[in-house]
Amino acid sequence: MSRFPVENIRNFSIIAHIDHGKSTLADRLLEITGTISSKTDNKQVLDKLQVERERGITVKAQTASILYNYNDKTYLLNLIDTPGHVDFSYEVSRSLSACQGVILLVDANQGVQAQTVANFYLAFEAGLTIIPVMNKIDLKVADPARVAVQMENLFDTKEGEIIKVSAKLGTGADEVLKKVVDSLPAPVGSRDNPLKALLFDSWYDRYRGAILNIAMVDGSVSVGDKITSAHTNKSYDVKEVGIMHPEQTPTSTLYAGQVGYVIAGMHNIKEAQIGDTLYSAKHAVTPLSGFKPAKPMVFAGMYPIDKSDYVSLRSAVDKLTLNDSSVSVSIDSSPALGQGWRLGFLGLLHMDVFNQRLEQEYNAEVIVTSPSVPYKAKLLNTKANRHDYGQVDVITITNPTLFPDRQKVSEYYEPIVHGTIITPDDYLGKVISLCLSKRGEQMEFNYIDDKRVLLKYKLPLNEIVVDFYDMLKSATSGYASFDYEDAGFEPANLVKMDILLNGKVVDELATIVHREKSHDIGKAVCERLQETIPRQLYQIAIQAAIGSRIVARENIKAMRKNVLAKCYGGDITRKMKLLKKQAEGKKKMRKIGSIEVPKEAFIAVLKR
Ligand SMILES: Nc1nc2c(ncn2[C@@H]2O[C@H](COP(=O)(O)OP(=O)(O)OP(=O)(O)O)[C@@H](O)[C@H]2O)c(=O)[nH]1
């Protein structure tokens, strides 16, 4: 690694809208530099997680170090492949802190999409050099001229600056690498200074503890060194250092400007704080500014399916949050579900992926209660409130069961986002009426070429978090794209809607809704629960209530289910199989009172 002084290093990310080809371009860059073999059929080698391969999306940023020979010099290029979906944008912003530049990739058929705009601004505001690249020029339907107009209108890029590539075929990939070397600045920093490194990602290894992904700002770090964490002030012996090549490849030392990993025997994973500064135990340094914590957009309770799994689930949640620091965790408990957590996520896809990773990577089975966006309430200055809430004036409600009654509150507030939609103008009418039905207010309307419009809307987060994206896609035959950013809180007329099963309130199914919409939502929720909860030995009444007023009701008829009824005659193994299957079905349910509720029911509450 000593062969690579800062002037021979370039650190960059590939950023783009979802599916515009980041991981495919990363594959080609790794192949043409001989980093991975070009003989095998490499597909998204940097999408290492099972969930990424199954869903075909990137959820984790991944680093790969590339050696690239150019102009009689060997350069060390550190490439970070990032996710495209808005729910994983925290991965993008953290990755950018380890980079001096980005490749902004735009699909030559789909053109600039909402996430392209969002990612462009992340890079622009971070002061990074941006290399505009147009991908998929091999497609028959590609329209590079139109896409170039969009890029000029939105990002002020001139047509001549755009590199046109086909990541699938490899066309133009070499030009991209040359441009990376020629136009991106080398990292600043010096190996003669004392060690200063930014911890920008980490993950847990069962045998070796936390593995820290670091960007070396100054100095060097070698096996055997003693390093200190600015966050905890604790010191550790460095056991291994190396680069992600893309697999972990040990080296003896890492120097200023390089990106790699360190293993330093951190077994308590809470010690590996993302954004921390690592320095030499001998030379304290001023810590780097780190990262703004992620701001969760939805909260949900999480409980083990089987109460006795609490301890192993706690350890799984701890380990997974080490790899996904955008999840916020606090302890929670519920009368029906026992001990668990209240987790905060950046969106529902994020929540879904987190659950799937818990199941796949840690073999943990969980129940997730209906997700809720965070609300606020300004409390009246009364003796009772001071007794219950202390001196606080405004409380944040992340759990509907803690929603304070109207008589305690002077104003409720709901979270607001600024949404960006890009759509062909044929669908404008449908898009605008969808936004109106979601209580949206238009803020901006601009043509980005002669057919496509960029719309900005102020929208309540609660209205868009569940199915807005799906509705937008179906209203526009899949052509519109959507991205949003947090825009604070605004006053709203909110009520808590309880769900009763056979007359008993089930806390875990409560939601907070807008008063005007409570009837419609109550009806829809009861219908959904009716579809989701299986028939049981007795009739079940499902009711939605605001306070003591019932706003909707559905029934589930009783049924006696005997799985062996069909199985007359002898084969005992077949009987055992059926009984086992039934038992497994039961395991995924949770008893609330005397009613078996499947885990899907908790999510069904939110869908409308
Ligand atoms: N025809 C064509 N298809 C491409 C090209 N590049 C990528 N694709 C295809 O586009 C799809 C998405 O590619 P990915 O590389 O997974 O896109 P991504 O941007 O990494 O996706 P996310 O990480 O989920 O945001 C895949 O089916 C690729 O095979 C290209 O140059 N030409």
XYZ file of C-alpha atoms and ligand atoms in Angstrom:
640
model
C 0.000 0.000 0.000
C 2.982 2.284 0.467
C 3.236 2.460 -3.361
C 0.123 4.627 -3.427
C 0.714 8.181 -2.232
C -2.361 10.418 -2.160
C -1.717 11.756 -5.656
C -2.208 8.214 -7.029
C -5.484 7.660 -5.210
C -9.044 8.467 -6.299
C -12.039 7.735 -4.065
C -15.454 7.845 -5.715
C -19.040 6.614 -5.503
C -21.474 5.649 -8.217
C -24.820 7.332 -7.571
C -28.035 7.072 -9.568
C -31.743 6.475 -9.496
C -32.788 2.910 -8.701
C -32.046 0.444 -11.536
C -30.069 2.860 -13.678
C -27.162 0.410 -13.622
C -24.774 1.305 -10.787
C -23.988 -2.255 -9.771
C -23.633 -3.355 -13.394
C -21.196 -0.524 -14.132
C -19.263 -1.425 -10.979
C -18.966 -5.011 -12.298
C -17.488 -3.764 -15.600
C -15.014 -1.432 -13.883
C -13.848 -4.329 -11.715
C -13.549 -6.594 -14.762
C -11.618 -4.345 -17.098
C -9.067 -3.665 -14.381
C -8.706 -7.395 -13.729
C -10.017 -6.997 -10.182
C -12.532 -9.755 -10.828
C -12.476 -12.300 -13.610
C -14.219 -11.368 -16.844
C -14.581 -15.029 -17.796
C -17.367 -15.834 -15.372
C -20.726 -14.196 -15.721
C -20.333 -11.527 -13.058
C -23.605 -10.053 -11.998
C -23.741 -7.374 -9.321
C -20.747 -8.788 -7.423
C -20.973 -5.917 -4.954
C -24.534 -6.845 -4.006
C -23.358 -9.372 -1.433
C -26.399 -9.768 0.795
C -28.996 -12.455 0.154
C -31.752 -9.852 0.345
C -30.026 -7.797 -2.367
C -29.732 -10.763 -4.675
C -33.317 -11.853 -4.105
C -34.771 -8.401 -4.605
C -32.290 -7.236 -7.249
C -31.664 -3.980 -5.402
C -28.710 -2.613 -3.513
C -29.410 -1.834 0.135
C -25.831 -1.570 1.441
C -23.017 0.524 0.072
C -19.979 -1.656 -0.740
C -16.384 -0.734 -1.312
C -13.935 -2.220 -3.805
C -10.314 -1.229 -4.328
C -9.141 -1.270 -7.935
C -5.611 -1.068 -9.301
C -5.631 0.807 -12.601
C -2.689 1.309 -14.923
C -2.883 4.569 -16.793
C -0.226 6.922 -18.226
C 2.583 4.649 -16.945
C 1.364 4.891 -13.387
C -0.655 2.552 -11.216
C -3.572 4.230 -9.490
C -5.494 2.965 -6.499
C -9.177 3.620 -7.137
C -11.642 3.066 -4.328
C -15.105 2.592 -5.664
C -18.208 2.665 -3.483
C -21.378 1.247 -5.029
C -24.414 2.821 -3.357
C -28.135 2.004 -3.165
C -30.624 3.930 -5.311
C -33.841 3.730 -3.302
C -34.776 6.700 -1.118
C -35.058 4.450 1.977
C -31.316 3.803 1.832
C -30.142 7.345 1.146
C -28.295 7.383 4.482
C -25.918 4.828 2.953
C -25.283 7.259 0.096
C -24.634 10.305 2.252
C -22.225 8.383 4.504
C -20.393 6.898 1.541
C -19.895 10.331 0.035
C -17.904 11.354 3.103
C -15.199 8.897 2.032
C -15.077 10.279 -1.533
C -13.798 13.235 -3.485
C -16.069 12.668 -6.466
C -19.006 10.761 -7.907
C -20.145 9.160 -11.113
C -23.706 10.372 -11.645
C -25.300 7.674 -13.754
C -28.448 8.327 -15.798
C -30.384 5.737 -17.809
C -30.464 6.784 -21.492
C -34.029 5.562 -21.840
C -35.654 6.573 -18.547
C -33.733 9.813 -18.278
C -33.347 11.885 -15.140
C -35.567 10.553 -12.342
C -36.466 11.836 -8.890
C -33.641 9.972 -7.142
C -31.127 11.241 -9.702
C -32.021 14.777 -8.664
C -31.839 13.940 -4.946
C -28.463 12.210 -5.296
C -27.081 14.977 -7.484
C -27.831 17.472 -4.706
C -26.274 15.233 -2.041
C -23.022 15.200 -4.023
C -23.238 18.853 -5.041
C -23.823 20.052 -1.480
C -20.920 17.884 -0.272
C -18.732 19.820 -2.719
C -17.778 16.706 -4.711
C -16.669 16.646 -8.330
C -19.411 15.121 -10.465
C -18.747 13.006 -13.586
C -21.963 12.785 -15.633
C -22.398 9.391 -17.317
C -25.271 8.169 -19.466
C -25.866 4.409 -19.303
C -27.750 1.814 -21.383
C -26.987 3.462 -24.738
C -27.251 -0.044 -26.251
C -31.030 0.005 -25.732
C -33.051 0.494 -28.915
C -35.353 2.837 -27.036
C -32.470 4.954 -25.709
C -32.896 8.646 -26.366
C -29.530 10.208 -25.476
C -30.347 13.596 -27.007
C -33.434 14.080 -24.846
C -31.652 12.869 -21.716
C -28.782 15.280 -22.407
C -31.291 18.151 -22.522
C -32.685 17.086 -19.149
C -29.193 16.923 -17.647
C -28.362 20.368 -18.973
C -31.637 21.841 -17.653
C -31.305 20.326 -14.206
C -27.588 20.022 -13.533
C -26.108 22.498 -15.989
C -24.037 19.747 -17.652
C -23.035 20.327 -21.266
C -23.726 17.505 -23.710
C -20.005 17.180 -24.533
C -19.163 16.444 -20.889
C -21.390 13.379 -20.669
C -19.690 9.992 -21.114
C -22.000 7.561 -22.884
C -21.686 3.941 -21.818
C -23.339 0.582 -21.892
C -22.555 -1.026 -18.561
C -24.080 -4.223 -19.845
C -21.735 -4.520 -22.825
C -18.803 -2.673 -21.264
C -18.788 0.083 -23.915
C -17.206 3.270 -22.598
C -16.215 1.784 -19.224
C -12.518 2.487 -19.846
C -13.296 6.109 -20.622
C -15.046 6.365 -17.264
C -11.916 5.160 -15.456
C -9.711 7.625 -17.331
C -12.063 10.431 -16.448
C -12.000 9.384 -12.788
C -8.202 9.730 -12.743
C -8.092 12.909 -14.842
C -10.871 14.918 -13.280
C -11.320 13.860 -9.673
C -9.114 15.511 -7.098
C -6.794 13.271 -5.078
C -7.625 13.089 -1.368
C -5.884 15.724 0.722
C -4.003 14.553 3.775
C -0.508 13.419 4.543
C 0.981 10.201 5.768
C 3.483 12.233 7.813
C 0.719 13.559 10.068
C -0.549 11.560 13.046
C -3.253 8.996 12.279
C -6.752 10.316 11.686
C -9.358 8.011 10.155
C -13.110 8.263 9.668
C -15.197 5.216 10.574
C -17.908 5.315 7.893
C -19.346 1.799 8.002
C -19.046 -1.367 10.050
C -20.347 -4.888 10.260
C -20.187 -7.766 12.656
C -18.177 -10.928 12.239
C -19.083 -13.757 14.583
C -15.479 -14.676 15.254
C -13.632 -11.397 14.974
C -16.070 -8.823 16.341
C -16.712 -5.496 14.642
C -15.019 -4.867 11.291
C -14.569 -1.159 10.700
C -14.659 0.395 7.245
C -12.423 3.453 7.400
C -11.342 6.346 5.208
C -7.769 7.306 6.098
C -7.488 11.077 6.357
C -3.934 11.364 7.707
C -1.074 9.165 8.853
C -0.975 5.388 8.668
C -2.231 2.403 10.604
C -0.516 -0.998 10.830
C -1.093 -4.312 12.478
C 0.091 -4.047 16.100
C -0.630 -0.303 16.434
C -2.733 0.983 19.276
C -5.670 3.084 18.100
C -8.142 5.150 20.119
C -11.765 5.938 19.433
C -12.627 9.617 19.844
C -16.163 8.594 20.757
C -15.413 6.244 23.658
C -11.810 7.176 24.419
C -11.062 3.470 24.535
C -7.913 2.078 22.933
C -7.559 -1.112 20.922
C -4.769 -3.196 19.435
C -4.995 -3.394 15.674
C -5.241 -7.096 14.732
C -5.670 -6.740 10.987
C -5.867 -4.020 8.362
C -6.703 -4.398 4.722
C -8.632 -3.291 1.683
C -11.972 -4.431 0.305
C -10.853 -5.772 -3.011
C -13.938 -6.399 -3.119
C -13.393 -9.229 -0.583
C -11.401 -8.515 2.594
C -7.756 -8.550 1.560
C -5.255 -8.068 4.413
C -2.335 -5.639 3.939
C 0.240 -4.693 6.521
C -0.552 -0.979 6.586
C -3.066 1.596 5.326
C -1.895 5.121 4.488
C -3.422 8.599 4.209
C -6.033 8.845 1.433
C -6.734 5.109 1.323
C -9.998 3.372 2.108
C -10.006 -0.005 3.832
C -10.906 -1.927 6.944
C -9.521 -2.439 10.436
C -10.179 -5.228 12.914
C -9.273 -4.183 16.412
C -10.990 -6.635 18.709
C -14.069 -4.518 19.351
C -16.405 -7.150 20.681
C -18.898 -4.850 22.278
C -20.520 -3.629 19.114
C -21.877 -0.454 20.693
C -18.254 0.756 20.636
C -18.124 0.871 16.855
C -19.946 4.159 16.281
C -20.418 5.248 12.685
C -18.914 8.703 12.171
C -16.282 8.150 14.887
C -12.683 9.309 14.449
C -9.880 6.828 15.108
C -6.446 8.111 16.048
C -3.163 6.809 17.346
C -3.134 6.273 21.101
C 0.099 8.289 21.099
C -1.276 11.388 19.286
C -4.704 12.770 20.093
C -6.227 14.730 17.170
C -9.264 16.973 16.731
C -12.081 14.589 15.798
C -13.755 14.839 12.399
C -17.280 16.217 12.362
C -18.858 12.770 11.768
C -22.396 12.358 10.428
C -25.757 13.803 11.191
C -27.771 10.932 12.689
C -30.368 9.472 10.343
C -33.883 10.760 10.925
C -36.354 7.881 11.145
C -39.524 8.364 9.124
C -41.517 5.393 10.433
C -41.535 3.627 13.769
C -42.768 0.153 14.561
C -42.679 -2.184 17.511
C -40.706 -5.388 17.077
C -41.193 -8.489 19.219
C -39.957 -12.084 19.109
C -42.579 -14.520 17.834
C -41.667 -16.753 20.734
C -41.118 -14.800 23.960
C -38.246 -17.091 24.967
C -36.268 -15.843 21.952
C -35.942 -12.345 23.411
C -32.262 -12.597 24.349
C -31.116 -14.037 21.025
C -33.221 -11.487 19.148
C -31.643 -8.676 21.159
C -28.214 -9.805 20.109
C -29.330 -10.103 16.469
C -30.823 -6.592 16.498
C -27.602 -5.209 18.025
C -25.448 -6.848 15.378
C -27.630 -5.848 12.482
C -27.880 -2.230 13.599
C -24.091 -2.163 13.595
C -24.309 -2.725 9.843
C -27.306 -0.435 9.441
C -26.811 2.597 11.609
C -29.865 4.355 10.157
C -32.132 2.208 12.344
C -32.959 3.765 15.720
C -33.651 1.425 18.616
C -35.395 1.898 21.960
C -36.777 -0.613 24.432
C -40.539 -1.132 24.374
C -43.000 -3.581 25.818
C -46.589 -4.496 25.175
C -49.136 -6.353 27.261
C -49.842 -8.887 24.538
C -46.419 -9.224 22.939
C -44.121 -8.887 25.947
C -40.638 -7.364 25.807
C -39.484 -5.856 22.553
C -38.255 -2.700 20.859
C -39.515 0.377 19.120
C -37.472 0.685 15.959
C -37.239 3.704 13.658
C -36.697 3.220 9.910
C -36.245 5.486 6.898
C -39.274 3.969 5.164
C -41.328 0.812 4.794
C -38.966 -0.850 2.314
C -36.175 -0.237 4.800
C -38.300 -1.856 7.527
C -39.083 -4.800 5.311
C -35.446 -5.319 4.354
C -34.357 -5.088 8.005
C -36.845 -7.834 8.926
C -35.746 -9.975 6.041
C -32.094 -9.560 7.027
C -32.922 -10.529 10.627
C -34.547 -13.683 9.345
C -31.916 -14.551 6.754
C -28.711 -13.503 8.443
C -29.652 -14.199 12.073
C -32.420 -16.773 11.819
C -34.668 -14.586 13.956
C -38.432 -14.527 13.596
C -40.247 -11.401 14.615
C -43.612 -9.711 14.786
C -43.632 -6.118 13.643
C -46.515 -3.955 14.804
C -48.237 -1.499 12.493
C -45.783 1.225 11.560
C -46.483 4.814 12.490
C -44.874 8.086 11.509
C -43.738 10.243 14.445
C -46.266 12.872 15.573
C -45.921 15.754 18.007
C -48.287 17.234 20.553
C -48.056 20.589 22.317
C -49.335 20.015 25.829
C -51.568 22.394 27.791
C -49.856 23.863 30.802
C -51.882 22.004 33.439
C -50.999 20.432 36.750
C -51.971 16.982 35.487
C -49.722 17.319 32.428
C -46.808 18.520 34.530
C -47.337 15.512 36.742
C -47.418 13.083 33.787
C -44.879 14.672 31.472
C -42.674 16.873 33.708
C -41.641 20.258 32.315
C -41.772 19.305 28.649
C -43.995 21.395 26.475
C -43.958 19.412 23.208
C -43.771 15.611 23.122
C -42.961 13.352 20.182
C -45.229 10.342 19.793
C -43.641 7.371 18.080
C -46.059 4.834 19.521
C -49.837 5.291 18.997
C -50.611 3.785 22.413
C -48.949 6.834 23.988
C -51.099 9.327 22.054
C -52.294 11.962 24.590
C -56.035 12.731 24.738
C -57.418 15.837 23.083
C -58.184 17.510 26.438
C -54.513 17.451 27.395
C -53.312 19.004 24.143
C -53.399 22.475 22.604
C -52.163 21.361 19.163
C -51.140 18.168 17.382
C -48.516 18.200 14.622
C -47.757 15.798 11.808
C -44.534 15.341 9.803
C -44.381 16.924 6.367
C -42.148 16.117 3.396
C -41.248 17.862 0.204
C -41.798 15.353 -2.572
C -40.265 15.499 -6.034
C -42.114 13.762 -8.848
C -40.878 13.450 -12.422
C -43.515 12.296 -14.896
C -44.281 12.355 -18.622
C -46.898 15.089 -19.147
C -49.479 12.593 -20.504
C -50.113 11.558 -16.913
C -50.183 15.014 -15.331
C -53.927 14.950 -14.581
C -53.720 11.630 -12.755
C -50.604 12.595 -10.805
C -52.072 15.902 -9.674
C -55.332 14.337 -8.527
C -53.425 11.624 -6.658
C -51.411 14.303 -4.836
C -54.601 16.204 -3.989
C -56.221 13.074 -2.587
C -53.174 12.757 -0.332
C -53.619 16.317 0.970
C -50.718 17.560 -1.163
C -49.995 21.214 -1.975
C -48.175 22.012 -5.203
C -44.982 24.031 -4.777
C -43.269 23.784 -8.141
C -44.057 22.830 -11.737
C -41.317 22.777 -14.391
C -40.776 21.123 -17.750
C -37.342 19.444 -17.805
C -37.607 18.720 -21.551
C -40.455 18.995 -24.046
C -42.407 16.095 -22.494
C -41.426 15.550 -18.927
C -42.448 17.572 -15.896
C -40.819 17.925 -12.508
C -43.388 18.604 -9.782
C -42.707 19.511 -6.167
C -45.384 18.876 -3.577
C -45.704 19.460 0.105
C -47.255 16.243 1.467
C -47.998 14.788 4.893
C -45.543 11.926 5.450
C -48.350 9.754 6.777
C -50.127 9.940 3.419
C -47.189 8.805 1.343
C -45.323 6.378 3.522
C -47.356 3.270 2.761
C -48.565 3.022 -0.788
C -48.150 6.395 -2.487
C -45.287 5.143 -4.608
C -47.288 2.133 -5.821
C -50.269 4.327 -6.592
C -48.097 6.787 -8.482
C -46.550 3.966 -10.486
C -49.912 2.507 -11.422
C -51.351 5.932 -12.300
C -48.477 6.517 -14.732
C -47.923 2.997 -16.135
C -44.662 2.950 -14.181
C -43.228 6.092 -15.785
C -43.211 8.504 -12.848
C -40.571 8.528 -10.154
C -40.744 9.911 -6.649
C -38.368 11.060 -3.961
C -38.903 13.045 -0.777
C -37.102 14.881 1.940
C -38.058 15.796 5.456
C -39.667 19.243 5.855
C -40.512 19.464 9.560
C -43.910 19.377 11.287
C -47.218 21.216 10.746
C -50.427 21.419 12.799
C -52.963 18.671 12.043
C -56.282 17.445 13.348
C -55.341 14.001 14.644
C -57.151 11.255 16.505
C -56.187 7.824 17.729
C -58.049 4.941 16.135
C -58.326 1.801 18.248
C -58.999 -1.646 16.906
C -61.074 -4.026 18.999
C -61.137 -7.781 18.558
C -64.203 -9.267 20.236
C -64.681 -6.082 22.230
C -61.084 -5.887 23.523
C -58.810 -3.036 22.456
C -55.623 -4.387 20.882
C -52.965 -1.764 21.598
C -50.634 -3.150 18.967
C -53.147 -2.431 16.206
C -53.836 1.205 17.154
C -53.002 3.926 14.629
C -53.052 7.714 14.572
C -55.143 9.141 11.738
C -56.401 12.432 10.406
C -59.903 13.066 11.802
C -61.452 13.716 8.369
C -60.214 10.372 7.122
C -61.002 8.291 10.190
C -64.229 6.739 8.862
C -62.767 5.639 5.551
C -59.592 4.363 7.148
C -61.524 2.536 9.888
C -63.598 0.733 7.291
C -60.599 -0.181 5.165
C -58.628 -1.450 8.173
C -61.487 -3.674 9.373
C -61.842 -5.135 5.884
C -58.149 -5.823 5.643
C -58.013 -7.458 9.031
C -60.973 -9.576 8.034
C -58.963 -10.818 5.060
C -55.773 -11.351 7.051
C -56.925 -13.014 10.274
C -57.827 -16.659 9.587
C -61.144 -18.130 10.688
C -60.995 -19.570 14.189
C -63.130 -21.723 16.422
C -65.471 -18.860 17.282
C -66.743 -15.750 15.574
C -64.477 -12.696 15.758
C -65.832 -9.151 15.654
C -63.392 -6.561 14.364
C -64.225 -2.972 15.240
C -62.528 0.371 14.686
C -63.190 3.029 17.314
C -62.373 6.675 17.915
C -62.659 7.075 21.666
C -65.884 5.265 22.595
C -67.425 5.719 19.128
C -67.321 2.671 16.829
C -66.662 3.823 13.259
C -66.527 0.478 11.451
C -67.159 -3.224 12.000
C -66.556 -6.546 10.223
C -67.049 -10.145 11.346
C -65.027 -13.287 10.796
C -67.211 -16.379 10.901
C -66.317 -19.317 13.083
C -64.883 -22.446 11.518
C -63.673 -25.754 12.792
C -60.523 -26.607 10.953
C -59.376 -30.160 11.066
C -56.409 -30.628 8.814
C -56.640 -34.386 9.097
C -60.219 -34.522 7.850
C -59.073 -34.975 4.269
C -56.520 -37.531 5.288
C -58.582 -40.662 5.771
C -56.775 -43.914 5.526
C -53.433 -44.961 6.757
C -50.276 -43.070 5.824
C -48.903 -41.879 9.160
C -46.023 -39.855 7.632
C -48.488 -37.814 5.635
C -50.497 -37.108 8.784
C -47.369 -36.048 10.639
C -46.431 -33.756 7.799
C -49.809 -32.048 7.847
C -49.726 -31.614 11.599
C -46.214 -30.192 11.394
C -47.296 -27.759 8.705
C -50.195 -26.638 10.831
C -47.903 -26.177 13.825
C -45.536 -24.067 11.722
C -48.461 -21.958 10.540
C -49.369 -21.402 14.176
C -45.856 -20.422 15.128
C -46.065 -17.395 12.865
C -49.149 -16.217 14.758
C -49.404 -14.536 18.076
C -52.220 -14.995 20.563
C -53.918 -11.769 21.483
C -56.447 -12.621 24.168
C -57.796 -15.846 22.761
C -57.390 -14.835 19.122
C -54.548 -15.996 16.891
C -53.286 -13.012 14.932
C -50.862 -13.583 12.040
C -47.931 -11.221 11.785
C -49.184 -9.818 8.476
C -52.191 -8.347 10.310
C -50.050 -5.712 11.968
C -48.887 -4.367 8.624
C -52.355 -4.742 7.066
C -53.624 -2.044 9.407
C -51.589 0.594 7.655
C -52.419 -0.312 4.075
C -55.379 1.498 2.600
N -29.583 -2.871 -21.760
C -28.864 -2.511 -20.695
N -29.254 -2.899 -19.483
C -28.492 -2.524 -18.409
C -27.327 -1.747 -18.559
N -26.800 -1.531 -17.347
C -27.608 -2.148 -16.445
N -28.640 -2.754 -17.085
C -29.728 -3.541 -16.477
O -30.499 -2.676 -15.652
C -30.943 -3.370 -14.474
C -30.512 -2.635 -13.230
O -29.118 -2.682 -13.115
P -28.375 -2.579 -11.699
O -26.911 -2.532 -12.001
O -28.881 -3.585 -10.741
O -28.903 -1.166 -11.243
P -28.580 -0.396 -9.891
O -28.566 1.048 -10.246
O -27.362 -0.949 -9.256
O -29.839 -0.734 -9.016
P -30.034 -0.402 -7.445
O -28.745 -0.650 -6.779
O -31.093 -1.332 -6.979
O -30.455 1.017 -7.365
C -30.364 -4.777 -14.575
O -31.349 -5.616 -15.114
C -29.211 -4.622 -15.556
O -28.934 -5.802 -16.268
C -26.940 -1.368 -19.908
O -25.951 -0.700 -20.149
N -27.753 -1.774 -20.912
